[in-house]
Structures are given as C-alpha cells and as structure tokens.
Tab-separated table of C-alpha atoms in Angstrom:
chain	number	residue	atom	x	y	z
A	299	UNK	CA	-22.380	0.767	107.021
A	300	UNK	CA	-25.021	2.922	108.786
A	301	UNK	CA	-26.196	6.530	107.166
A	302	UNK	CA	-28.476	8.559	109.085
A	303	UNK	CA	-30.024	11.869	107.726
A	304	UNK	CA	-29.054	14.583	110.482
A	305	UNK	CA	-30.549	17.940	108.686
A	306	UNK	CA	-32.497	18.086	105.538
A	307	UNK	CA	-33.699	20.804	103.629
A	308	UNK	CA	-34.647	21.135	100.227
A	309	UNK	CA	-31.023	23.018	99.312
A	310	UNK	CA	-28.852	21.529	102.053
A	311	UNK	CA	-27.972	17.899	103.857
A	312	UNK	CA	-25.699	17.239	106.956
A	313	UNK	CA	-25.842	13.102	107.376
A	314	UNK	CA	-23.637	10.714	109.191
A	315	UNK	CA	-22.099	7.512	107.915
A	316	UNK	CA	-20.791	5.242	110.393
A	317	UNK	CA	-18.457	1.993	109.720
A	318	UNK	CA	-16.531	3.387	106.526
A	319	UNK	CA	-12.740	4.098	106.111
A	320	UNK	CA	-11.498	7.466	105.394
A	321	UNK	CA	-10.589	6.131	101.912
A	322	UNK	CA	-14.410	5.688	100.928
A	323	UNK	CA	-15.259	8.848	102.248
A	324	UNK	CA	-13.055	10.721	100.142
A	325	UNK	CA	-14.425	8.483	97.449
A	326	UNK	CA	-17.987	9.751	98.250
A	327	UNK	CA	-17.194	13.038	98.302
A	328	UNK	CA	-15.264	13.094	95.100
A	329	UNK	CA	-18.514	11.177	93.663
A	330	UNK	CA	-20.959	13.833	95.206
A	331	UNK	CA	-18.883	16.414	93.281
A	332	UNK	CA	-17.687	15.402	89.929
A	333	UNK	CA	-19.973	12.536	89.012
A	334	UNK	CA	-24.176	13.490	89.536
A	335	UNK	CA	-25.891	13.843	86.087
A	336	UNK	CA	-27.550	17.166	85.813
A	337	UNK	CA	-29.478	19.037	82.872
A	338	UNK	CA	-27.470	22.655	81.721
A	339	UNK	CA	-27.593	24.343	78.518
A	340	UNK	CA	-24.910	23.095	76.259
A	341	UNK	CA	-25.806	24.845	72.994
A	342	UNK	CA	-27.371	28.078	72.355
A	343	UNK	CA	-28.040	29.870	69.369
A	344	UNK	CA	-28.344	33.907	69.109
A	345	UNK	CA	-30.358	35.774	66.789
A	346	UNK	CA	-28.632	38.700	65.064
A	347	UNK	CA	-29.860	41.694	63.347
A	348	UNK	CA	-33.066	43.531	63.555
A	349	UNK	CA	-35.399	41.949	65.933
A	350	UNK	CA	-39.253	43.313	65.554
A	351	UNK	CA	-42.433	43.236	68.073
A	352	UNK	CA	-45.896	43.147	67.372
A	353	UNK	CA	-46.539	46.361	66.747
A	354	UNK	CA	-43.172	47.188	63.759
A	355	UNK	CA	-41.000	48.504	66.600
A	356	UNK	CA	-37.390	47.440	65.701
A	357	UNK	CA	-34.983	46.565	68.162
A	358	UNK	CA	-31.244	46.172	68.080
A	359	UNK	CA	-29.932	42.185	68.640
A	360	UNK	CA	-26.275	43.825	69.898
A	361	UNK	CA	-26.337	43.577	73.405
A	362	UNK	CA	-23.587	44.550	76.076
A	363	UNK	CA	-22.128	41.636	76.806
A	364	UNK	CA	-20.292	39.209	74.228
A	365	UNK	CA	-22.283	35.900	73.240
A	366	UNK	CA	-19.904	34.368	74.187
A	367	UNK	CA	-20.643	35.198	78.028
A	368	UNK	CA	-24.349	35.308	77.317
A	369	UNK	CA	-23.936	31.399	76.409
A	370	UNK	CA	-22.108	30.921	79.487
A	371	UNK	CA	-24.386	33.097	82.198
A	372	UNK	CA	-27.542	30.994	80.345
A	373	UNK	CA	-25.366	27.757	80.694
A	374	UNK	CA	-24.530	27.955	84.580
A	375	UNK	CA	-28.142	28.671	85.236
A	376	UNK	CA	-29.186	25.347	87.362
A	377	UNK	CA	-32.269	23.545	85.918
A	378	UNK	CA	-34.883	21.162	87.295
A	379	UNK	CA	-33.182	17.459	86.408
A	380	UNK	CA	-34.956	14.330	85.418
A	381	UNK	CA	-32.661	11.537	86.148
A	382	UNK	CA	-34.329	9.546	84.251
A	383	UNK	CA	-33.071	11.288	80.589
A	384	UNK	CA	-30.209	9.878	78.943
A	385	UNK	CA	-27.032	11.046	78.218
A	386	UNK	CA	-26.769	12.121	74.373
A	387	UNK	CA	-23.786	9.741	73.908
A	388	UNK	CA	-25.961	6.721	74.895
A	389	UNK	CA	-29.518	7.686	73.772
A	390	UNK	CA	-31.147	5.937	71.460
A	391	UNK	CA	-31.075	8.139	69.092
A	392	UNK	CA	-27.288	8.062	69.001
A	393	UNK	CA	-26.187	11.432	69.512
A	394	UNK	CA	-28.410	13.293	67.381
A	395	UNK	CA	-30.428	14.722	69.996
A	396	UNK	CA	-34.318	13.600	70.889
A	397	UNK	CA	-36.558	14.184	73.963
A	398	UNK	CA	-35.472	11.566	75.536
A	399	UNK	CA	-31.902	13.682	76.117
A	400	UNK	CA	-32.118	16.842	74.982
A	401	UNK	CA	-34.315	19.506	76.064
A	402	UNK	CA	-35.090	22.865	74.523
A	403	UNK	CA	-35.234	26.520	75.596
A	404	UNK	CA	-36.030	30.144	74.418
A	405	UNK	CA	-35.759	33.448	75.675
A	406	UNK	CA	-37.761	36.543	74.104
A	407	UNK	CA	-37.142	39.681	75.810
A	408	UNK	CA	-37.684	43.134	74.517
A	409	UNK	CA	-36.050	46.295	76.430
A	410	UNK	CA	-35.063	48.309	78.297
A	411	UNK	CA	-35.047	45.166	80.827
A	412	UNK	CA	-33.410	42.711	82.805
A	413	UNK	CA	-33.094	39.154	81.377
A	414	UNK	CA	-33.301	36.824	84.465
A	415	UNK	CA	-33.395	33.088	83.960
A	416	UNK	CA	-37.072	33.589	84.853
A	417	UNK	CA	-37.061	34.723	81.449
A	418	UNK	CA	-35.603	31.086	80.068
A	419	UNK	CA	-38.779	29.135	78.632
A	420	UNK	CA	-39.111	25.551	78.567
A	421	UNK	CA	-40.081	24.712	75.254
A	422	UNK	CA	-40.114	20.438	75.146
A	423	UNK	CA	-40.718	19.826	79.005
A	424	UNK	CA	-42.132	22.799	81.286
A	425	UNK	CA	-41.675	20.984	84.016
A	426	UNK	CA	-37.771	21.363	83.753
A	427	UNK	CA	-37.114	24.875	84.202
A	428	UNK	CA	-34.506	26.887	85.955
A	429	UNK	CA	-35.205	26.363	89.718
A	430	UNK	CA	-33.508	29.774	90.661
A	431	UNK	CA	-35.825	32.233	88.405
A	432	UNK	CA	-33.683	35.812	89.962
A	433	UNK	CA	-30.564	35.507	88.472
A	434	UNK	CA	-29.652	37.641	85.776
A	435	UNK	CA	-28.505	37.274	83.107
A	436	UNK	CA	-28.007	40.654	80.754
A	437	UNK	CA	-29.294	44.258	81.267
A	438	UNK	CA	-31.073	45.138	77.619
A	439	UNK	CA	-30.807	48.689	77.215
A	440	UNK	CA	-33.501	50.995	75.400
A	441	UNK	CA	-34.157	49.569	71.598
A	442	UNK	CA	-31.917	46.379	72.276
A	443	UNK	CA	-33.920	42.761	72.581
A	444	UNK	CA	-33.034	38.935	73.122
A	445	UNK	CA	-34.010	36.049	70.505
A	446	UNK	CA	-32.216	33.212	71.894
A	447	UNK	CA	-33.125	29.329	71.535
A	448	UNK	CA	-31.284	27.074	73.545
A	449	UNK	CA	-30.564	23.277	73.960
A	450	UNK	CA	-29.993	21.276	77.471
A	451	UNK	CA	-28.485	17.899	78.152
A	452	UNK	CA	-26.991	15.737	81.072
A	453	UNK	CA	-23.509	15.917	81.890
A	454	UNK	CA	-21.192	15.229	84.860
A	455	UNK	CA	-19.283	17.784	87.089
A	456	UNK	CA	-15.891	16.585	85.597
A	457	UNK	CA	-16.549	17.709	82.271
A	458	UNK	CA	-17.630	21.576	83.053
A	459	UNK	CA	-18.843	23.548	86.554
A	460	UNK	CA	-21.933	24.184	84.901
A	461	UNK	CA	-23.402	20.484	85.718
A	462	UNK	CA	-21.670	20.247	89.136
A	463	UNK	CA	-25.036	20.010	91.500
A	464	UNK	CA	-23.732	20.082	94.741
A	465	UNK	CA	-21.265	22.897	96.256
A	466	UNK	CA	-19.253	22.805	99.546
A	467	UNK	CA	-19.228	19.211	100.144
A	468	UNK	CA	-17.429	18.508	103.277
A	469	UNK	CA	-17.265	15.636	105.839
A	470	UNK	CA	-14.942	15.399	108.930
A	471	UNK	CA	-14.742	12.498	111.629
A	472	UNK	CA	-17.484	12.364	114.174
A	473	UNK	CA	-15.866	13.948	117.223
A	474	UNK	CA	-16.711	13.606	121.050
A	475	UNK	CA	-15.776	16.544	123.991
A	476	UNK	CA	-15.584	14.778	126.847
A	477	UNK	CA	-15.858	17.157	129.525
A	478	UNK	CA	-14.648	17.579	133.482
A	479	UNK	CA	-17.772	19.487	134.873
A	480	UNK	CA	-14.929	20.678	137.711
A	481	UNK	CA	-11.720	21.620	135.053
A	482	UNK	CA	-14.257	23.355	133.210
A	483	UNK	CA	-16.763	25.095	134.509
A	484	UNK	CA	-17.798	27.043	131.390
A	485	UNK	CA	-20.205	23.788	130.044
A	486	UNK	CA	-23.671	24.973	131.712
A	487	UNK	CA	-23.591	27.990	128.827
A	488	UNK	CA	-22.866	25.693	126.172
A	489	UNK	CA	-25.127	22.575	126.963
A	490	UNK	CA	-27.916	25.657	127.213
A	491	UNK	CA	-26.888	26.935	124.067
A	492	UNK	CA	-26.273	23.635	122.043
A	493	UNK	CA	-28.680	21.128	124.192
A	494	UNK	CA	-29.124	18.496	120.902
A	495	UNK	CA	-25.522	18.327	121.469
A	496	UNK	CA	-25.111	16.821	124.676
A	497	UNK	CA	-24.063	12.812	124.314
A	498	UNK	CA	-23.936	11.812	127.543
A	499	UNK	CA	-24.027	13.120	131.110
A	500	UNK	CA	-22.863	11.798	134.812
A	501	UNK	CA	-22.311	13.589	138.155
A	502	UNK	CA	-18.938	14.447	137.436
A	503	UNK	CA	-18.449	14.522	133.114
A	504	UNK	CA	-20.299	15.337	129.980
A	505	UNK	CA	-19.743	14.566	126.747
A	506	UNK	CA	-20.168	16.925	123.688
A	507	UNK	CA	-20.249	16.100	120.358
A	508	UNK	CA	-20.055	18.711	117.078
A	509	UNK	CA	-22.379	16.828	114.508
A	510	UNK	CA	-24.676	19.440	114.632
A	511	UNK	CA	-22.412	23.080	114.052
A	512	UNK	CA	-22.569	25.941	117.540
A	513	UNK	CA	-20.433	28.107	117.758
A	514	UNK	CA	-19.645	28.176	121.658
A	515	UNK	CA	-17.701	24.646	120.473
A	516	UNK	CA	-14.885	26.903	119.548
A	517	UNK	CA	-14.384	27.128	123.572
A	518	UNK	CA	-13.752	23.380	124.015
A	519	UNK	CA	-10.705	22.956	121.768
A	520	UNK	CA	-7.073	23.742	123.705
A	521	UNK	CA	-9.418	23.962	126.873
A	522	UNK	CA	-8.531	22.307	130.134
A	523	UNK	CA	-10.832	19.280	131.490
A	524	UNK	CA	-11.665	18.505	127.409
A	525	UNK	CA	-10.932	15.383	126.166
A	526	UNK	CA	-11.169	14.938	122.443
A	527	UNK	CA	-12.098	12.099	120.661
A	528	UNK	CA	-12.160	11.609	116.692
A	529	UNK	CA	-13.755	8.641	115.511
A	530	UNK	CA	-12.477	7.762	112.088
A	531	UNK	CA	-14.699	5.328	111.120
A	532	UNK	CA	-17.609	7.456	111.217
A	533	UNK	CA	-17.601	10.597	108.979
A	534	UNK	CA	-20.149	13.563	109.572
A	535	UNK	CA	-21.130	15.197	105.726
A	536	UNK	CA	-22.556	18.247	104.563
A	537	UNK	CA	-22.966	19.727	101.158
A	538	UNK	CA	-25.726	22.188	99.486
A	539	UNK	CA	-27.277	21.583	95.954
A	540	UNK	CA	-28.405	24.185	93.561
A	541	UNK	CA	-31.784	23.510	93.234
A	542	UNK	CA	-31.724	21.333	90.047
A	543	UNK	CA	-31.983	18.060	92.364
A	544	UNK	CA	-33.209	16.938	95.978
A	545	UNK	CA	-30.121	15.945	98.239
A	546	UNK	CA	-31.620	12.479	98.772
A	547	UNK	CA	-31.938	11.799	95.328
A	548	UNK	CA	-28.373	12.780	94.847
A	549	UNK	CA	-27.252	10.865	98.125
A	550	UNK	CA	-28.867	7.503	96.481
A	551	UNK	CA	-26.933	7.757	93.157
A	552	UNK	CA	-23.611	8.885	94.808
A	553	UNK	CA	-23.576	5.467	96.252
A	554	UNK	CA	-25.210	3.309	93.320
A	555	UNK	CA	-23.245	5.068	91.449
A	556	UNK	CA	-19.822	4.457	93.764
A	557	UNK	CA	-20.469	0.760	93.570
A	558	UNK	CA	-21.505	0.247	90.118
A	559	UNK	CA	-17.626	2.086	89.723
A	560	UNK	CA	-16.015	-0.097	91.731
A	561	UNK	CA	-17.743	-2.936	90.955
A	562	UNK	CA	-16.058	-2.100	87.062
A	563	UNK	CA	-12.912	-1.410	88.380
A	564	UNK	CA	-13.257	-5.006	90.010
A	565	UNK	CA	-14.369	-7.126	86.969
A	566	UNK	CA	-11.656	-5.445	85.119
A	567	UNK	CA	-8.936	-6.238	87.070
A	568	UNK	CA	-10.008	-9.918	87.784
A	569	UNK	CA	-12.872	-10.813	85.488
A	570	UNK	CA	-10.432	-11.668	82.800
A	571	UNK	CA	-8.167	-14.251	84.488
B	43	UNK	CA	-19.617	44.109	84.773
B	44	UNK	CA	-22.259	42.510	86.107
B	45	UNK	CA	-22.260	39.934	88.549
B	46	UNK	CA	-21.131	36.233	88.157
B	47	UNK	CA	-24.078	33.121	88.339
B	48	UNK	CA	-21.879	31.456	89.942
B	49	UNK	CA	-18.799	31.325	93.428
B	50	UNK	CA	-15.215	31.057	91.455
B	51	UNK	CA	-13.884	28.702	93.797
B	52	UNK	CA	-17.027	26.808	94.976
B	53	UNK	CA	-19.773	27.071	92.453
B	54	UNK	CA	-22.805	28.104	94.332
B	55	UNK	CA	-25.266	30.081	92.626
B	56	UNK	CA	-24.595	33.305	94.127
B	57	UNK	CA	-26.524	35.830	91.108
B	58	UNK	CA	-29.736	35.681	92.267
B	59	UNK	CA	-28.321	36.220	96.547
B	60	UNK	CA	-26.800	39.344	95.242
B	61	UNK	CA	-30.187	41.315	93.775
B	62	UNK	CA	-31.972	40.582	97.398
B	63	UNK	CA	-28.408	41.400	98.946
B	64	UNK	CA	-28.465	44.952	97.265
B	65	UNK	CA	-32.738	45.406	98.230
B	66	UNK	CA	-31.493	45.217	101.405
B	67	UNK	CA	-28.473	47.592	101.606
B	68	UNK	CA	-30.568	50.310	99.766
B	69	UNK	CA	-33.689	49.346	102.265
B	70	UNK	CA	-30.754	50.269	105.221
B	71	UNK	CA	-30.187	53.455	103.131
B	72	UNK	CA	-33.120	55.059	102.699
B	73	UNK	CA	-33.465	54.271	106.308
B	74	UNK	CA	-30.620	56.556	106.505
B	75	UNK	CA	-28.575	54.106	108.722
B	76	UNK	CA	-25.169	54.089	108.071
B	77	UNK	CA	-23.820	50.763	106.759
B	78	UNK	CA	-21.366	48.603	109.121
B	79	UNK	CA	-19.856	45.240	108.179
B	80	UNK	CA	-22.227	43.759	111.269
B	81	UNK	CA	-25.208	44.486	109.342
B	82	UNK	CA	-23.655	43.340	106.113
B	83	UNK	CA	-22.754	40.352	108.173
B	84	UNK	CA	-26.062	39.552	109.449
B	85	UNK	CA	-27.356	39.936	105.463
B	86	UNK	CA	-25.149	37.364	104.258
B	87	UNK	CA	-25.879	35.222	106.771
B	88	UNK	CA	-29.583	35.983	106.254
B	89	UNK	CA	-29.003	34.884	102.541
B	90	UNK	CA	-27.262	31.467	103.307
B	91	UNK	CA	-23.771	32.355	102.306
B	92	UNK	CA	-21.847	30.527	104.490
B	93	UNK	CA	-18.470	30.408	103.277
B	94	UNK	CA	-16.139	33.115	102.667
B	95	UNK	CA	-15.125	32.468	98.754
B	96	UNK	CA	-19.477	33.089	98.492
B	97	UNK	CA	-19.570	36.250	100.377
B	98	UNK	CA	-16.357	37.781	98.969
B	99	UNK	CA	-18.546	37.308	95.436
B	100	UNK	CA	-21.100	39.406	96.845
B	101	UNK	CA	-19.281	41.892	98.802
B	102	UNK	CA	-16.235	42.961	96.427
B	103	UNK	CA	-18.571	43.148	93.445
B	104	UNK	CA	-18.803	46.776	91.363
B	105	UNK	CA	-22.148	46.795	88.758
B	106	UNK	CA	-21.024	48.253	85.702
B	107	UNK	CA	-23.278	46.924	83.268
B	108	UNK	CA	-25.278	50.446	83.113
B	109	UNK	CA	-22.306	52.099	81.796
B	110	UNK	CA	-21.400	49.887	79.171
B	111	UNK	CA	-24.767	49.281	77.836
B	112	UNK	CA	-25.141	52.536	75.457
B	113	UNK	CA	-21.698	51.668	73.969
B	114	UNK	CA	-23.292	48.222	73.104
C-alpha cells in the first residue's frame, strides 16, 4: 500500500492510495466518517429566571429559541480536539467525569446581542475552544441575557452528527485520458489549462489524468480519440474537516484505527479455536 | 428562524459561511448592483461551498429570528 498526500490544507485533503481493493476503501471511508473521536458539548445546563449585571440591571433568561435548540446549536459547534483525552466510558474515573475526559464551558452574554460560539469560554482547558468563533448561535433581544455552563466529551460520528469531523468524504478510482492528439484536437486548451495534469506525452498521444479536479475534463468523457482508463486498485480521496482536527492527524487514526478493528474482528473469529 | 450550524445532508459547518455570505450581498447592494445568481455563484464559491446540499443551506435560507424575539 502506497498513500501520497496530493493537496493539504488546514480544512481540506485530496490523497491517493495505491494497491488497495475497493472493499478497503469503502472501509476507510466509512472509518473517516463514523469512527474519529472528537470533543462536542454533550451536556449543558441553562440558567432561568432573573439574570443581573454589575451594575443591578435585570435581564430576562427567556430567550427566543427553545433550550432545547440552544443545547443543540452549542452542541454542533466544532471544538479544538485533544486526542489524547479519554472517552468517559473508559476514563479512569469511570464515568463520572474528570479532566482527563470531560471539559467545561460557559457562556455570559448580556443583550441586545448576538451569541456566537466566540462567545463559548473554555473554562478547564483554553486551549480547546471552538475553532469556528462566527457562528451563531441565538439573537438576545433588549433586557434578555445568557447564563449557560456547559460540559464536552469525545464521541464517535455513529453515535450523533455533532462529533462527525470530517464532511464530504469521497474517493473514486484513479483514472487516465489517453488522448489521440489527431481525433482530438481540443487537448492544447486543456493541457494549458490543467498542465499538473498531463501524465505522459509522445508525438502522436497524451495522457490525462483527473487526480487533481479542472473543469475542461468534462470535454474528454464521450469524446472521440479518448481512451479511458480506471484503475481500481488505486483510489483518489478527498474529504474536508471542521476545524476541530488536522486532516493528517485524522488520516493516521483512520488507519490505526481500521486495523486495530480488523485485527478484533480477526482474533475473534479464530483466536478461540 | 435562524440559520442551521450545520449542512442537513452533509454536516459541514455552514453558520458562520452564511454571516460573511450576507456582508457580501448587502456590500453588492449598497453598491446598487443588481443581484444575479453569477455573482451569488462566485460568493459561494468564494466561501468554499462546494457541494450543492451546502449552498442550498445558504441560499434558500429566510432570517426570522428578529421577529420572533419580542414574543420571547
């Protein structure tokens, strides 16, 4: 198996991996969506009634959206991960909740305002706060305030879309356009237009391939002179992250994390006999 | 209401795109240019949404959190 890091960038990853069956592909993707540990708000607790400021000014706790939807906006805000914190359900302190896998939040806002998850503190650890601080949360109209305290932990995209870390994760086969310079004289435009493209090139053919996305590639499929090759051993991926981990880092546990579940699935099917 | 953190169908964080998404409509306004679905185009594009379940988030929202907040 061969990986190779095509684009990078802090949000987004397009890398290859050669010598793999469709099968673990899938596999990987499946992993890079449902199973990366991620911090998100879990529980969150609301102050009600009055709700004073330094100077005796009372303010109004009923805001215009439900709780409800206030825990839920604060939840699927995406925060700065350590992957080294524990899951409650295997922390040492057995589910009761310590720093070692729980981390704690509060938001103070007075109005009229915009809450944004700028506005979300971290209490425990600063250094794991919201990595998108723009996205709002509730409008607080004249008189009205927010007292909220809030608790974080690590969880897996299966149980809730809140800890999913990556979005669009896609991979499709490594394709090559091989290309009659004479059937189809169109190719100057697009090996000017998409020159980190070009594979290969002779006197009479050149060869194309669509690792890296252009859009004058729409030309070459159903064209004359194109030949199309898929290779389906080597698989071309892409996916985005929101912020709360780096694409590498998620990239090295997908597959630790793919072979530590197969390995499992192995000793439990023949470790016995 | 007011709009969602997150894509229904993907689950990119599209809350925070859609503040700079309206600076820049009402920056076109005050320009007085009328608003065509290129320039919306190139916006979205601008703000990285690159599928369409992201940008029909953005584009088919209505704000209505300002009216409901004095019956709060």
């Amino acid at each position: 198996m061969n990986l190779k890091v095509l684009e990078y960038s802090p949000r987004f990853i397009r890398f290859s991996v050669s010598g793999i069956t469709p099968a673990i592909a899938n596999s990987v993707r499946r992993t890079l969506i449902s199973d990366i540990p991620k911090l998100a708000i879990d529980k969150v607790v609301i102050h009600h009634g009055q709700i004073r400021d330094k100077e005796g000014n009372v303010y109004d706790s009923s805001l215009a959206l439900f709780d409800e939807m206030i825990a839920l906006r604060l939840s699927l805000v995406p925060i700065v991960t350590d992957m080294k914190m524990n899951f409650r359900e295997q922390c040492t302190c057995e589910g009761k909740g310590c720093p070692l896998c729980t981390v704690s939040y509060s938001v103070n806002k007075l109005g009229p305002a915009l809450v944004t998850s700028g506005d979300i503190q971290a209490v425990s650890n600063p250094d794991l706060k919201p990595s998108d601080p723009d996205i709002p949360i509730v409008k607080l109209g004249p008189k009205q305030a927010m007292l909220v305290s809030a608790e974080a932990v690590l969880g897996r995209g299966k149980q809730h879309a809140k800890w999913q870390a990556t979005s669009g994760v896609a991979y499709k086969y490594h394709r090559e356009f091989e290309v009659d310079k004479q059937a189809f004289p169109d190719w100057t435009s697009i090996k000017e237009k998409c020159h980190n493209s070009v594979l290969k090139e002779t006197s009479k053919t050149i060869t194309f391939t669509d690792d890296f996305p252009c859009r004058l590639f729409n030309r070459l499929f159903e064209s004359d002179g194109v030949k199309i090759t898929e290779d389906d051993t080597n698989f071309v991926f892409k996916f985005e992250t929101d912020g709360s981990l780096d694409p590498l880092e998620i990239l090295d546990f997908t597959f630790k994390r793919l072979s530590q579940r197969l390995n499992l699935l192995h000793e439990s099917l023949v470790g016995n006999d | 209401m007011i709009i969602p953190v997150r894509c229904f169908s993907c689950g990119r964080v599209i809350a925070s795109d859609y503040e700079k998404y309206k600076e820049r409509i009402n920056e076109l306004k005050s320009k007085g240019e009328a608003i065509e679905a290129a320039s919306i185009e190139s916006i979205l594009d601008d703000l990285g949404l690159e599928r369409y379940c992201c940008r029909r988030m953005i584009i088919s929202h209505t704000d209505l959190i300002d009216e409901i907040i004095p019956f709060s």
